[in-house]
Amino acid sequence: MPHLRTFRRLAVLTEGGLDIYRNKTAMSLLRFRPEDVVCVIDSKHVGMDLQRIAGVGQGIPIVSSVDEALPLGIEWLVIGVATPGGFLPKNLRPQLYEAMRNKIGVISGLHESVDGDPNLVSLSARYAVELVNLRKVPDEDQHTISTGKARSVKALRVLTVGTDTNIGKTTTSLSLDRYLRLQKVKSRFVATGQDGIMITGRGLCIDRVISDFCGGAVEKMILHEAKGADVLVIEGQNSILSPCYSGSALSLLHGSCPDAMILCHAATRTMLRHTDVPVPPLARYIELYEAMLAPIHPGKVVAVAMNTSELDDKAAAEAIRRAHDDTGLPVADLVREGEAGCKRIADAVLRVKRKQPSRRAAKG
Amino acid sequence: MPHLRTFRRLAVLTEGGLDIYRNKTAMSLLRFRPEDVVCVIDSKHVGMDLQRIAGVGQGIPIVSSVDEALPLGIEWLVIGVATPGGFLPKNLRPQLYEAMRNKIGVISGLHESVDGDPNLVSLSARYAVELVNLRKVPDEDQHTISTGKARSVKALRVLTVGTDTNIGKTTTSLSLDRYLRLQKVKSRFVATGQDGIMITGRGLCIDRVISDFCGGAVEKMILHEAKGADVLVIEGQNSILSPCYSGSALSLLHGSCPDAMILCHAATRTMLRHTDVPVPPLARYIELYEAMLAPIHPGKVVAVAMNTSELDDKAAAEAIRRAHDDTGLPVADLVREGEAGCKRIADAVLRVKRKQPSRRAAKG
């Protein structure tokens, strides 16, 4: 598993709707590492109050271009957008070129490989700047098959699973991990995608691994990260019912063998992303996640993390109440409800932990 | 999708137990393209009757080395073994080197890339022979996401699905396709793995595709192959409950959106390959394959293809009867029962076809 260094003095390039879905990498950085973000580059929102329009990033300026960001002392330009298929949008290219010409390194978590792009590679060589591809998978992580060994680790494994892609699994995982650590639980966040890696400086983009070895790459990471941790909070990816990316989600499920799952859902999502497939009921997801794991490990969905960002307070409370009625599980929006929401989810997770003393003793 | 040419005058290298599990590429060739196999190279079985020990390949000689195969007029050496993780066994290497030194090209469907191996690449350059990697995925097949579009094609889609990896999905698919064509049905076999590609000279190893694009690669192939076909028989891969490879299996399910599935099972398999996980009951698989597909497409498991190769006639008949009792579906061993078995499975598939006139008319 690659250990990247932690990057500082970042300019986050969004260019476009500053919302949590189109710019999830940016939003994760602003939510979990605001102290390292110098500015956001977004010509459509220049000068506006970031906290007011995005709900995060208080006091961080929005500027129009790399040129304006340079005097602020930036050291890296981070591509903050998430696109279908992970392509680099054309309109972002001029800003990348401008950054490199000014000796500013570029960090990308997109599928489209910045380090395979002749223009970018040639510029990086010419100006001697780094081009960091967060999605690069080392060769040694492309040849292991999963055999269900994650079951054998002592740490409690908590996986965020989704009703769809791009719905709040990273945010839920990072919020829960942060809360647990504040409660003095030996929790560790396991990054499985570009957003988690960007935040923690380590991890592996499992959806980039050769399909047959995807579960093996996850398993290897779990075995490695479990040392010294009591709880592993594993960043979920995609959904087992998303036609686009379901294979990665199932590999993650079988590679990590979670004891507890947190089902992440966006209250206003009615169709699965990039398809005309309606989102099935929450209870169906719970049934299928548990059934698909059961032959290998008896992990359960113990809570629902609801993304109500597009609703007002009243509608959000109603959506949370309805999800609770539908599933019988604790439900919270960890962003809207803050610590109270985190506590509700954490309590559900820790109840699983307390139920398994024999298992821990046996393996300890 | 790459269109390989069809290779002829093959020496098939097995070296080791000549059984259907360890040498599935060899067995597929011997079963479906015996006219192109000049000999089998297997020093442990040299001179023995191939038909008697492997059940296929009547009259094809078993020789001990490439040197002995050369006078028979071979043009290609095919690696016939299937290994966990797809590694090239060390003991096969000397035969590969010997072949290339004698201007014989090498064909491999293993994950371990023969065209990335410095020794093999250097020999191939020195002796100007071809090194064919059946598992190579062209870049253009690594960037599409699946969106469930396979549903829109007119042809009936039949997918072989498995209770485990390496269990008879390729054999079932090829047998069914051959039988349907003999009945004048416009059937086409869609190769999704090295064995199918070796037989047909076209297709794509979907388990080699980047995890997030695996479903998309399948969908692209389905849309392409559907032109002019009434039935697509799609080569299945792995199992959605195999911890090793489940991601590839689910991507194939969602990428192809089958109307009918044939569940392939080995009567004597009790543990999932490479794990200590017991094989769940057939009825559970049927439920889960249908449930995991249902939100996107209402495909059904319509028959069970049973691999009874390790049983005697009486035990095989008993296993087939029991599987029928457990599932309520037509069950056959297409190899042991030959045409009668194929007919039973084909009839179950064609009943689905006849049930959907409105769908065909609407899309036609």
Short mmCIF file of C-alpha atoms in Angstrom, two decimals, chain A residues 85 87 111 135 143 145-148 151 206-214 238 240-248 250-251 254 274-277 280 284 288 291-292 295-296, chain B residues 85 87 111 135 143 145-148 151 206-214 238 240-248 250-251 254 274-277 280 284 288 291-292 295-296:
data_model
loop_
_atom_site.label_atom_id
_atom_site.label_comp_id
_atom_site.label_asym_id
_atom_site.label_seq_id
_atom_site.Cartn_x
_atom_site.Cartn_y
_atom_site.Cartn_z
CA GLY A 85 -15.79 7.74 -15.58
CA PHE A 87 -12.30 12.07 -17.07
CA HIS A 111 -9.28 7.87 -13.50
CA ARG A 135 -5.25 6.62 -8.45
CA HIS A 143 -1.64 -9.77 -8.12
CA ILE A 145 -6.60 -12.70 -4.74
CA SER A 146 -8.82 -12.32 -1.72
CA THR A 147 -9.57 -15.44 0.30
CA GLY A 148 -11.67 -13.98 3.11
CA ARG A 151 -12.10 -12.14 8.99
CA ILE A 206 -9.29 -0.05 -5.14
CA ASP A 207 -11.60 0.68 -8.08
CA ARG A 208 -8.49 1.17 -10.21
CA VAL A 209 -7.18 -2.37 -9.54
CA ILE A 210 -7.58 -5.13 -12.15
CA SER A 211 -11.03 -6.57 -11.53
CA ASP A 212 -9.89 -10.05 -10.44
CA PHE A 213 -7.44 -8.62 -7.90
CA CYS A 214 -9.64 -5.88 -6.47
CA ASN A 238 -19.99 2.74 -5.00
CA ILE A 240 -23.48 -3.33 -5.14
CA LEU A 241 -26.57 -2.34 -7.13
CA SER A 242 -24.96 0.37 -9.26
CA PRO A 243 -24.68 -1.02 -12.81
CA CYS A 244 -21.71 1.26 -13.39
CA TYR A 245 -19.46 0.21 -10.55
CA SER A 246 -21.04 -2.70 -8.68
CA GLY A 247 -18.02 -4.98 -9.13
CA SER A 248 -15.73 -2.69 -7.15
CA LEU A 250 -18.66 -6.24 -4.07
CA SER A 251 -14.89 -6.76 -4.10
CA HIS A 254 -15.71 -9.51 0.31
CA HIS A 274 -25.79 7.60 -14.89
CA THR A 275 -28.76 5.21 -15.39
CA ASP A 276 -32.54 5.14 -15.64
CA VAL A 277 -32.74 2.61 -12.79
CA PRO A 280 -34.58 0.33 -4.57
CA ARG A 284 -33.77 -4.24 0.13
CA LEU A 288 -28.72 -7.80 -0.05
CA ALA A 291 -26.95 -11.78 2.18
CA MET A 292 -23.99 -11.23 -0.15
CA PRO A 295 -21.64 -17.01 3.31
CA ILE A 296 -18.23 -15.55 4.18
CA GLY B 85 -4.12 -15.84 -9.59
CA PHE B 87 0.67 -17.19 -12.50
CA HIS B 111 -2.90 -13.18 -15.77
CA ARG B 135 -5.65 -11.47 -21.49
CA HIS B 143 -12.76 3.66 -19.97
CA ILE B 145 -18.87 2.61 -17.46
CA SER B 146 -21.87 0.31 -17.73
CA THR B 147 -25.28 1.95 -17.53
CA GLY B 148 -27.53 -1.07 -18.04
CA ARG B 151 -31.20 -4.38 -21.75
CA ILE B 206 -13.22 -8.98 -18.63
CA ASP B 207 -11.61 -9.98 -15.34
CA ARG B 208 -8.45 -8.19 -16.51
CA VAL B 209 -10.22 -4.84 -16.95
CA ILE B 210 -9.83 -2.07 -14.32
CA SER B 211 -12.48 -2.84 -11.72
CA ASP B 212 -14.60 0.30 -12.27
CA PHE B 213 -14.75 -0.30 -16.04
CA CYS B 214 -15.35 -4.05 -16.00
CA ASN B 238 -16.38 -16.77 -11.44
CA ILE B 240 -20.82 -13.56 -7.10
CA LEU B 241 -20.11 -15.42 -3.85
CA SER B 242 -16.45 -16.24 -4.51
CA PRO B 243 -14.38 -13.99 -2.20
CA CYS B 244 -11.53 -14.18 -4.71
CA TYR B 245 -13.26 -12.93 -7.81
CA SER B 246 -16.82 -11.88 -6.97
CA GLY B 247 -16.38 -8.36 -8.33
CA SER B 248 -15.75 -9.59 -11.88
CA LEU B 250 -21.11 -9.03 -10.57
CA SER B 251 -19.76 -6.67 -13.24
CA HIS B 254 -24.83 -6.03 -14.53
CA HIS B 274 -8.88 -21.03 -2.45
CA THR B 275 -10.95 -20.47 0.72
CA ASP B 276 -12.39 -22.27 3.74
CA VAL B 277 -15.90 -21.08 2.86
CA PRO B 280 -24.00 -22.38 -0.08
CA ARG B 284 -29.55 -19.51 -2.26
CA LEU B 288 -29.11 -13.98 -4.99
CA ALA B 291 -32.09 -10.43 -6.59
CA MET B 292 -28.80 -8.74 -7.56
CA PRO B 295 -33.41 -3.76 -9.85
CA ILE B 296 -31.88 -3.43 -13.33
#
